[in-house]
PDB file of C-alpha atoms in Angstrom:
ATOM      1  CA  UNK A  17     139.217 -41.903 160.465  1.00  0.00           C
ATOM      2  CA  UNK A  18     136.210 -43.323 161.071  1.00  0.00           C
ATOM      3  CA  UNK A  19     133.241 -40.783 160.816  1.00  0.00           C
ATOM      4  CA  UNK A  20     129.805 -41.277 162.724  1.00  0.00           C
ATOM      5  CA  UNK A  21     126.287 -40.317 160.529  1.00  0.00           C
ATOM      6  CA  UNK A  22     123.423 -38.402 162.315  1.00  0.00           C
ATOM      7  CA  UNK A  23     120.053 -40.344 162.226  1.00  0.00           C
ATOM      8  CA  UNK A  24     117.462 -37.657 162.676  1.00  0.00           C
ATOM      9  CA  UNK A  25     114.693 -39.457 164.658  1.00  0.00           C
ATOM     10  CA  UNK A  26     111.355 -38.603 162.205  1.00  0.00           C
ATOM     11  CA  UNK A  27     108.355 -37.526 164.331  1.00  0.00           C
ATOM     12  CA  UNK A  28     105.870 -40.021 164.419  1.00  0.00           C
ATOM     13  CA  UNK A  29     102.769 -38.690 162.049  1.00  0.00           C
ATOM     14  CA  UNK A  30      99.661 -38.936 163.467  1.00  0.00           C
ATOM     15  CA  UNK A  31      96.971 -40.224 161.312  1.00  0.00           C
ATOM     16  CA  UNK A  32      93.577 -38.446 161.382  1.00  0.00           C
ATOM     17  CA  UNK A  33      90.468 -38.843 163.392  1.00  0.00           C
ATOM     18  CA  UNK A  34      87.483 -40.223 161.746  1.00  0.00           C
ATOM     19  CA  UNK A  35      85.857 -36.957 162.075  1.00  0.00           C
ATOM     20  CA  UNK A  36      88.918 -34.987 160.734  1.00  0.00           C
ATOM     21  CA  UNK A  37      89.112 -37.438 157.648  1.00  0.00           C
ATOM     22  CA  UNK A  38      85.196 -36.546 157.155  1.00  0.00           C
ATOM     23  CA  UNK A  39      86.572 -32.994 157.200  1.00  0.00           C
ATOM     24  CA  UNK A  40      88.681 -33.812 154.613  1.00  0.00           C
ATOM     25  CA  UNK A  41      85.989 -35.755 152.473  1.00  0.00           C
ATOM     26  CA  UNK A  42      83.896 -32.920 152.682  1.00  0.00           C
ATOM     27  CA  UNK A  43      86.502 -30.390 151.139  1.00  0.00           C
ATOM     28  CA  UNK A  44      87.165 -32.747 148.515  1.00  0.00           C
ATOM     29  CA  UNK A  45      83.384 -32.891 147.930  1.00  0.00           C
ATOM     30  CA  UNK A  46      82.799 -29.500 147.389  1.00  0.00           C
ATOM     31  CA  UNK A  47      85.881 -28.857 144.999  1.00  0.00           C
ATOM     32  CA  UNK A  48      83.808 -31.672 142.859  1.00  0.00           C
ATOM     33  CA  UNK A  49      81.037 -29.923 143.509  1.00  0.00           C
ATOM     34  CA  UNK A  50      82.131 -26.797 142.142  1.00  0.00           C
ATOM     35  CA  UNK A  51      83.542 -28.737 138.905  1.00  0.00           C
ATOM     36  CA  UNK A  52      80.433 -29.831 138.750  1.00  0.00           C
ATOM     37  CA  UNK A  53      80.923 -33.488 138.812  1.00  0.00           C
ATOM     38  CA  UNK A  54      78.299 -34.228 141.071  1.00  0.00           C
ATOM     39  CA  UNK A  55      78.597 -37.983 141.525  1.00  0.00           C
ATOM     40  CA  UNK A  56      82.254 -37.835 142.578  1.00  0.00           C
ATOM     41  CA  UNK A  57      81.180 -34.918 145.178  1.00  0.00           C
ATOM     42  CA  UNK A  58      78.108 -37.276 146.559  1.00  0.00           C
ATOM     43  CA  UNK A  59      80.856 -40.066 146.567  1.00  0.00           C
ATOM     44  CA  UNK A  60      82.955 -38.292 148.756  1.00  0.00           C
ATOM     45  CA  UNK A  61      80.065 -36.681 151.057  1.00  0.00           C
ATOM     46  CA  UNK A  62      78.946 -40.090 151.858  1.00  0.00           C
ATOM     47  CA  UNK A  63      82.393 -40.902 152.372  1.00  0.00           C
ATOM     48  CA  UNK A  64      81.915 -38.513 154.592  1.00  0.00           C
ATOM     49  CA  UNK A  65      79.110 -39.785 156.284  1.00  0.00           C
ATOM     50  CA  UNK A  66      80.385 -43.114 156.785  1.00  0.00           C
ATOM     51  CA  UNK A  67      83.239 -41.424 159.361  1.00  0.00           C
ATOM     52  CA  UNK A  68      80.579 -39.141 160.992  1.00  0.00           C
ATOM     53  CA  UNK A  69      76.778 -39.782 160.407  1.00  0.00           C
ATOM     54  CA  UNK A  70      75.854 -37.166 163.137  1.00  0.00           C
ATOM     55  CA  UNK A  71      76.623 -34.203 161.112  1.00  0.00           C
ATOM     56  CA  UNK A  72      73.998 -32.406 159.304  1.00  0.00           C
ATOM     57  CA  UNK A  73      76.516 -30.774 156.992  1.00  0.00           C
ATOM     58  CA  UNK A  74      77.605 -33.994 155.118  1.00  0.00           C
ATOM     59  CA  UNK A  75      74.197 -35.041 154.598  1.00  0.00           C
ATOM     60  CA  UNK A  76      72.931 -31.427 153.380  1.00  0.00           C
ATOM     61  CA  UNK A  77      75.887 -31.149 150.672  1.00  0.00           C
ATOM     62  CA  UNK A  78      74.751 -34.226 149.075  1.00  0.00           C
ATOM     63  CA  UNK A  79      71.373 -33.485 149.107  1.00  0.00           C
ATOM     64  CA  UNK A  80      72.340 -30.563 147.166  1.00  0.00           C
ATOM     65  CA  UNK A  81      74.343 -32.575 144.775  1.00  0.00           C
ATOM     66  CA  UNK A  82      71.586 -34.932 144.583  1.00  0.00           C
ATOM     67  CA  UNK A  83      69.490 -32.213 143.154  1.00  0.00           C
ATOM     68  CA  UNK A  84      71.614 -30.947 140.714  1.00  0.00           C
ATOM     69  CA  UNK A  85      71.572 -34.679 139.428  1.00  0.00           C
ATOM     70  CA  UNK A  86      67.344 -34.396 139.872  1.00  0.00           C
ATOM     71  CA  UNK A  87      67.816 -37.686 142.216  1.00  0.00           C
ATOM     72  CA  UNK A  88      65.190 -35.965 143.848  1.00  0.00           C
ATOM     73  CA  UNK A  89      63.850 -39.419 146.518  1.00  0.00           C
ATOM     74  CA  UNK A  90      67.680 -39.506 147.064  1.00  0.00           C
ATOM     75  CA  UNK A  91      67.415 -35.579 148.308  1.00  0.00           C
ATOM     76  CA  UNK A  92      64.686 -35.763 150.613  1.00  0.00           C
ATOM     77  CA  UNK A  93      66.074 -39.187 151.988  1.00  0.00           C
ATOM     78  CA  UNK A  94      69.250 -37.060 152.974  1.00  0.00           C
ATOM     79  CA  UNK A  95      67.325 -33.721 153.782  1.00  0.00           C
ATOM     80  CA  UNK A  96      64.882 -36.080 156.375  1.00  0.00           C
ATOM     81  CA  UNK A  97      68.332 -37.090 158.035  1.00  0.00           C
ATOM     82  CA  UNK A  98      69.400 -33.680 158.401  1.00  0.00           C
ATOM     83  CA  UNK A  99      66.083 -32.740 160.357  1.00  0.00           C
ATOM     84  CA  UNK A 100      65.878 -35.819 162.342  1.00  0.00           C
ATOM     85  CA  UNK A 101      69.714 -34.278 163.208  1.00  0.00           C
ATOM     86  CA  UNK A 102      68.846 -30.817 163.849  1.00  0.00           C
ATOM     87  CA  UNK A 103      64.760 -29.933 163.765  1.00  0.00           C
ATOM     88  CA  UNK A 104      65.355 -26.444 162.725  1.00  0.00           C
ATOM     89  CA  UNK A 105      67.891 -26.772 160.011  1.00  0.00           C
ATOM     90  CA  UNK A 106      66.335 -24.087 157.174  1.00  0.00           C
ATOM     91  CA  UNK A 107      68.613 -25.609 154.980  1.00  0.00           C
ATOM     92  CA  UNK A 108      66.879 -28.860 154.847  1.00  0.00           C
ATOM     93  CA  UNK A 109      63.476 -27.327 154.920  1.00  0.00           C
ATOM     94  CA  UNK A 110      63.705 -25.937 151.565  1.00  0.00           C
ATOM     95  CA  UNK A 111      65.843 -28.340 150.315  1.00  0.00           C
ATOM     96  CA  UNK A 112      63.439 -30.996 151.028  1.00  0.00           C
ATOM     97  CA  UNK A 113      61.066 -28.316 149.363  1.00  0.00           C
ATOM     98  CA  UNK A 114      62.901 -28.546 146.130  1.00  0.00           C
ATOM     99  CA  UNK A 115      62.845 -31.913 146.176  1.00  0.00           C
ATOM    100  CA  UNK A 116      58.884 -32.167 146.790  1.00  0.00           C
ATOM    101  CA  UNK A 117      58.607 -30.190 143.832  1.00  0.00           C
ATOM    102  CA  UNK A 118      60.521 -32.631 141.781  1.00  0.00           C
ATOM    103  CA  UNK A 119      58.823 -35.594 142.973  1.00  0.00           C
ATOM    104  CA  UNK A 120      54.868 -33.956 141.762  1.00  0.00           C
ATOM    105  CA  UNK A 121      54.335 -34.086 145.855  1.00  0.00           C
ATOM    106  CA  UNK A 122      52.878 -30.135 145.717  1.00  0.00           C
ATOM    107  CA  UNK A 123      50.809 -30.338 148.887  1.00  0.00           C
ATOM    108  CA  UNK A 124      53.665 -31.846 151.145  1.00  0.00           C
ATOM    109  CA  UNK A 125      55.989 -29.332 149.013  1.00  0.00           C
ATOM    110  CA  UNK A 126      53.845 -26.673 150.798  1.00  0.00           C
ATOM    111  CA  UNK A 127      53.731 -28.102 154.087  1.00  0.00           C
ATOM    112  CA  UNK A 128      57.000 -28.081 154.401  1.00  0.00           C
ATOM    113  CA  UNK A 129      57.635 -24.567 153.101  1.00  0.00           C
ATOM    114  CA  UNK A 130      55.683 -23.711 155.910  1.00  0.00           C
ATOM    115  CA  UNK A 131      57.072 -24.960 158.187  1.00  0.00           C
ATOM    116  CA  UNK A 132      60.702 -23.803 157.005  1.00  0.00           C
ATOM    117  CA  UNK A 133      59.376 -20.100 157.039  1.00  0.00           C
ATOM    118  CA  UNK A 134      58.164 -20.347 160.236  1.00  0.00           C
ATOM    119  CA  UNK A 135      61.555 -20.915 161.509  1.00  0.00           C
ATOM    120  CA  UNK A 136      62.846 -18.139 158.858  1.00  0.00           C
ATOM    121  CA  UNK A 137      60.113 -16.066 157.979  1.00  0.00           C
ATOM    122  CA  UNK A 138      61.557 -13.723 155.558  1.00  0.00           C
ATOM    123  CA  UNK A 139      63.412 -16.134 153.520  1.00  0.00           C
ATOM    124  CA  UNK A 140      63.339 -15.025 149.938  1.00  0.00           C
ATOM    125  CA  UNK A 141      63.563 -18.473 148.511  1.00  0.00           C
ATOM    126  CA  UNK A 142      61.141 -20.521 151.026  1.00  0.00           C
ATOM    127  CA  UNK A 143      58.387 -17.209 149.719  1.00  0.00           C
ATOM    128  CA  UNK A 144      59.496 -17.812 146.434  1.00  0.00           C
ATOM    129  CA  UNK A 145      58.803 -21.444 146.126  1.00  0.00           C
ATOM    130  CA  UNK A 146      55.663 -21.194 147.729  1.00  0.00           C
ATOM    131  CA  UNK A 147      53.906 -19.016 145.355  1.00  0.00           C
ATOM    132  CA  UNK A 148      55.385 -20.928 142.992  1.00  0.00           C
ATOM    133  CA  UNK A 149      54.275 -23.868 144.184  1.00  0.00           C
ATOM    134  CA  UNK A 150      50.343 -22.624 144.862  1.00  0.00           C
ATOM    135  CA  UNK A 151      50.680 -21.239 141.010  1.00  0.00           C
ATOM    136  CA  UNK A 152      51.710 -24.329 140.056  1.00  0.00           C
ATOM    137  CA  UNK A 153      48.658 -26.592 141.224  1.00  0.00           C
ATOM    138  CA  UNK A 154      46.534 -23.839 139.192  1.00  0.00           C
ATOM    139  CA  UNK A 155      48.773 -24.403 136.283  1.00  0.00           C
ATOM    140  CA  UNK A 156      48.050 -28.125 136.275  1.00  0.00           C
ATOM    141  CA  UNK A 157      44.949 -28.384 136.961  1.00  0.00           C
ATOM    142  CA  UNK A 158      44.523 -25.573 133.709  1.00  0.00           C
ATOM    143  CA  UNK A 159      47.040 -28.032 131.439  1.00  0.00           C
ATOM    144  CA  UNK A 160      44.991 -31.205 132.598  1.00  0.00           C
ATOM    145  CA  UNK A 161      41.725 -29.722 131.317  1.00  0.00           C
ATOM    146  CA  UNK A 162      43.654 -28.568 127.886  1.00  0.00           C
ATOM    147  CA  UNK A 163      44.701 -31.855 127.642  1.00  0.00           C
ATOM    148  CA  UNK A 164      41.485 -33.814 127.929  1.00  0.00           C
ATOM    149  CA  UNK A 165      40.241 -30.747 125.657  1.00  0.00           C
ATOM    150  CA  UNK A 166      43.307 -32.013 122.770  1.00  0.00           C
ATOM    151  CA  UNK A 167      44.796 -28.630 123.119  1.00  0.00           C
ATOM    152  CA  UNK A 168      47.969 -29.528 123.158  1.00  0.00           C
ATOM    153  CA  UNK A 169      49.696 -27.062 121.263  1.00  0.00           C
ATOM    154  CA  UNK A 170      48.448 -25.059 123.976  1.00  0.00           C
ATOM    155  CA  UNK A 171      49.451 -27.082 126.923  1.00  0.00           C
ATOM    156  CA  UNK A 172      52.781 -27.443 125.674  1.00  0.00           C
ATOM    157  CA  UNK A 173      54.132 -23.811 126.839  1.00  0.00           C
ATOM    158  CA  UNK A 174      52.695 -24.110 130.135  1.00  0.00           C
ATOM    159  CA  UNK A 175      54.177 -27.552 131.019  1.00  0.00           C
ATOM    160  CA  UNK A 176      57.448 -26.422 129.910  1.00  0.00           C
ATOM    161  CA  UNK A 177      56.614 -23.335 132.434  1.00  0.00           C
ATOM    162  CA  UNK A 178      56.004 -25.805 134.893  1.00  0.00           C
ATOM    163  CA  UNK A 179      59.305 -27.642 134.404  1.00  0.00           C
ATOM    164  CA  UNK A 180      61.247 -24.933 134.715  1.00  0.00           C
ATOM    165  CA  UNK A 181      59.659 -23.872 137.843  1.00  0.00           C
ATOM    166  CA  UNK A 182      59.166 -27.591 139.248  1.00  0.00           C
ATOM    167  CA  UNK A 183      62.407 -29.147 138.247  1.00  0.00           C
ATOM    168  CA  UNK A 184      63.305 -30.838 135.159  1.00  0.00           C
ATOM    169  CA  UNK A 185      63.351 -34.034 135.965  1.00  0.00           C
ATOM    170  CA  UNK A 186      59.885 -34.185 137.528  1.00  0.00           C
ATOM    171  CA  UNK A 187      58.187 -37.337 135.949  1.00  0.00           C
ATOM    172  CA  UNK A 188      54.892 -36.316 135.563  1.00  0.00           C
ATOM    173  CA  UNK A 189      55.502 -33.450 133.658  1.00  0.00           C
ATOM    174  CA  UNK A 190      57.791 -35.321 131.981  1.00  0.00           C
ATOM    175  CA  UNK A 191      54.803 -37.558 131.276  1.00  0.00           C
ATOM    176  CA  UNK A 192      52.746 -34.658 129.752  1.00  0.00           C
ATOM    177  CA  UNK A 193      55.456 -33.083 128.278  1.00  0.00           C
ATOM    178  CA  UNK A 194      55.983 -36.249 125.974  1.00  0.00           C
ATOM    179  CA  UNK A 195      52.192 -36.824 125.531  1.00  0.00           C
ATOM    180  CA  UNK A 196      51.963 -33.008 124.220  1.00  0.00           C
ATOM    181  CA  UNK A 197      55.062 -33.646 121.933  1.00  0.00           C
ATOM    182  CA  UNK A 198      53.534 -36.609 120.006  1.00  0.00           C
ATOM    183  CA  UNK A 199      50.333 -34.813 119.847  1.00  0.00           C
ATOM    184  CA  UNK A 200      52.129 -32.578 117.665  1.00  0.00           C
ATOM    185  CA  UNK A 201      53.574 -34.707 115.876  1.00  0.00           C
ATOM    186  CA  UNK A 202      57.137 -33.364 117.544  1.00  0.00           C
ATOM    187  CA  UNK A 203      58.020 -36.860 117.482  1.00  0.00           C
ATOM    188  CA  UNK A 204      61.984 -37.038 117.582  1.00  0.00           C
ATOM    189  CA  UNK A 205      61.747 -34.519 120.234  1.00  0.00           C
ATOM    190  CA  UNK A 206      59.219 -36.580 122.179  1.00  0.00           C
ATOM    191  CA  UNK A 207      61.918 -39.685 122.097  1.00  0.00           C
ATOM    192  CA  UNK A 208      64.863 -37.576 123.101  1.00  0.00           C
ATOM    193  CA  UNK A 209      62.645 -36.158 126.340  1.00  0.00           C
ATOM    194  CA  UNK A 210      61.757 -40.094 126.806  1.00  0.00           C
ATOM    195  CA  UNK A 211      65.077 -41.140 126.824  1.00  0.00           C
ATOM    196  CA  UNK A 212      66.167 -38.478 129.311  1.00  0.00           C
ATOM    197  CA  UNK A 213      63.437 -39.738 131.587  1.00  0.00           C
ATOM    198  CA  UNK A 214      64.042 -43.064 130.799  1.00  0.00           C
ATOM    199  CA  UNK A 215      67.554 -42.896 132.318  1.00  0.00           C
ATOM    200  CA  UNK A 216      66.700 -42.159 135.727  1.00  0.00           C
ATOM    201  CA  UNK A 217      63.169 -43.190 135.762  1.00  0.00           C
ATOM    202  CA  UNK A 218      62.147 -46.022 138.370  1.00  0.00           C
ATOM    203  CA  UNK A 219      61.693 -50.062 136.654  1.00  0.00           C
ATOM    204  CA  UNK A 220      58.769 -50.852 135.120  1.00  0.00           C
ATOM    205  CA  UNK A 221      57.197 -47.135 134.403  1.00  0.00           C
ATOM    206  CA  UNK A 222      54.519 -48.116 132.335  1.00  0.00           C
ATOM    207  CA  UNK A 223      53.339 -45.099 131.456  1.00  0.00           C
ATOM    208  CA  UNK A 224      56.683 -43.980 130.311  1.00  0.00           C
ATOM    209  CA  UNK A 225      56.693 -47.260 128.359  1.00  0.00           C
ATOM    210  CA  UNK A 226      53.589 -46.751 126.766  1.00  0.00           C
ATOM    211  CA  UNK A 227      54.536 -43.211 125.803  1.00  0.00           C
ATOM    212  CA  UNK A 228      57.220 -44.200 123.863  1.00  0.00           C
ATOM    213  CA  UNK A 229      55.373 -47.077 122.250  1.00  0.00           C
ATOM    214  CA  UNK A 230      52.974 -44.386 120.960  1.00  0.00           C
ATOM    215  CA  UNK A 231      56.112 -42.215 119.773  1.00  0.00           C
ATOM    216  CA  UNK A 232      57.375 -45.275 118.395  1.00  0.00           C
ATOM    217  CA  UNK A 233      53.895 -46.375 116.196  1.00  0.00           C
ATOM    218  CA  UNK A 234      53.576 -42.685 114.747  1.00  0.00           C
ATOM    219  CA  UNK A 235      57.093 -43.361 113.784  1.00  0.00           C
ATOM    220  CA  UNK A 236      56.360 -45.845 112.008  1.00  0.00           C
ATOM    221  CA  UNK A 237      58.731 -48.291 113.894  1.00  0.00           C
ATOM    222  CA  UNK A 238      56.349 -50.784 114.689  1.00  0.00           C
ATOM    223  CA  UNK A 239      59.000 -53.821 115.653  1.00  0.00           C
ATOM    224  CA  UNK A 240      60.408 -51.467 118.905  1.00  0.00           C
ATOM    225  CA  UNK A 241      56.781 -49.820 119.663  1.00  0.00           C
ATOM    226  CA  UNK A 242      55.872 -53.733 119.997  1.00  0.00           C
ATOM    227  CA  UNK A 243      58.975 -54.876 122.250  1.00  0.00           C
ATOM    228  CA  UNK A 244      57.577 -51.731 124.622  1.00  0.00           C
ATOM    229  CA  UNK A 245      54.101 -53.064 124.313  1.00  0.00           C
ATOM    230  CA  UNK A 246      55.761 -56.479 125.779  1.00  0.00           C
ATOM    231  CA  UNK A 247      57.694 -54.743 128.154  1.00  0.00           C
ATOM    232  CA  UNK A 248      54.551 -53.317 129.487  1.00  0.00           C
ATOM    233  CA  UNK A 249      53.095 -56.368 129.309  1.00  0.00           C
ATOM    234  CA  UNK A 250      55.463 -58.064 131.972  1.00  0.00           C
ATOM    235  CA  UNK A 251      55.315 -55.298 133.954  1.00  0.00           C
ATOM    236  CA  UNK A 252      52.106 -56.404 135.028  1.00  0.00           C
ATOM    237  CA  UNK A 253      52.453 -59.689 135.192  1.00  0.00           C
ATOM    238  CA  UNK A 254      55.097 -58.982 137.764  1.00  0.00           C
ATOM    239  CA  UNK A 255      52.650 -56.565 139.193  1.00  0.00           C
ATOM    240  CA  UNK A 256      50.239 -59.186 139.926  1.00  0.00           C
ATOM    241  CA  UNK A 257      53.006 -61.871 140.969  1.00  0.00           C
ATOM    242  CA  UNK A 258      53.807 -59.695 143.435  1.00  0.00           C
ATOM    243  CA  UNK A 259      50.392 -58.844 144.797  1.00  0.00           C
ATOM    244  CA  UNK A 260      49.551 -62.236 144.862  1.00  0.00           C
ATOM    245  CA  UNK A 261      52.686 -63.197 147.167  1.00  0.00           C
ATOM    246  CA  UNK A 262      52.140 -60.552 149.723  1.00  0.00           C
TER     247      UNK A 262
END
């Protein structure tokens, strides 16, 4: 006897929309976010973006995830997207504010505070950062004259104030903070802050470069504190190329 098998027909599964995959991106984001591996989270968010560039959301998570990585141009790209999106995103304001602070640009910083608290006056954090902020340019103006003074022992405390209240990875008290350090003679210190800074700071920081060359010399390791000398050294002649071309 011949017996007959039942095919069930199998629905046809719709695939997503580009916006609900960028839904999905976005969740995936923020559980990376909240392990705290920020690079996978700002990979997915920009998946994100790729599938919907018109929403502010996307955009805003990475700039957050940009700041926890102190990427702070990266952040106030992202955060100027959001406001070109939406003019009175908050969000962004003080984002974009933390990201100012990171980048050494105070006055903008405060600008945009400003103008974030005028759209949310009594927001704890935009009041917050903008004492901090005006307390701040005191501050540095107070470490800059204790430096030229070669108080450094001194100046130390205070930058390391300022870093807290700044960001950490803002270069140029980065900058002091290492200058201070070999002062001191805190010299493996000073080249462990350097090669923090190092990592994410832009090509050809001379400054940096000469910092560590300094480090270096009181070191006593004359053979690398000369290969930065040459580095710096090429960094201007690339400097000048340049000029020259344009």
């Amino acid at each position: 006897m011949d017996t007959e098998t039942e095919v069930e027909s199998t629905p046809d599964v719709q695939s997503p929309s580009p916006e609900e995959q960028a839904v999905i991106f976005k969740g995936e984001g923020n559980e990376r976010y909240k392990a705290k591996d920020y690079k996978g989270a700002i990979a997915l968010y920009t998946k994100a973006i790729k599938l919907d560039a018109t929403n502010p959301a996307y955009y805003g998570n990475r700039a957050a995830a940009y700041l926890m990585l102190t990427s702070y141009k990266e952040a106030d790209a992202d955060c100027n997207t959001i406001l070109s999106l939406d003019s009175s995103n908050v969000k962004a304001f003080f984002r974009k504010v933390s990201a100012l602070k990171g980048l050494g640009k105070y006055d903008e910083a405060i600008e945009v505070v400003n103008r974030g608290l005028m759209h949310d006056p009594n927001n704890t954090a935009g009041l917050k950062d903008r004492d901090l902020i005006l307390n701040a340019k005191v501050q540095l103006a107070n470490i800059e004259t204790m430096i030229s003074n070669k108080q450094y022992r001194f100046a130390l405390p205070k930058v390391d104030v300022l870093l807290r209240d700044m960001g950490s990875g803002n270069r140029s008290l980065n900058h002091l903070r290492i200058k201070c350090l070999i002062e001191v003679d805190r010299l493996e210190e000073a080249m462990n802050v350097s090669n923090t800074v190092l990592r994410s700071a832009q090509q050809g920081d001379v400054e940096l470069l000469l910092l560590r060359a300094q480090c270096l010399y009181k070191m006593s390791d004359l053979e690398n504190a000369i290969k930065h000398l040459q580095q710096v050294g090429m960094c201007f002649v690339e400097s000048q190329t340049e000029n020259s071309m344009t």
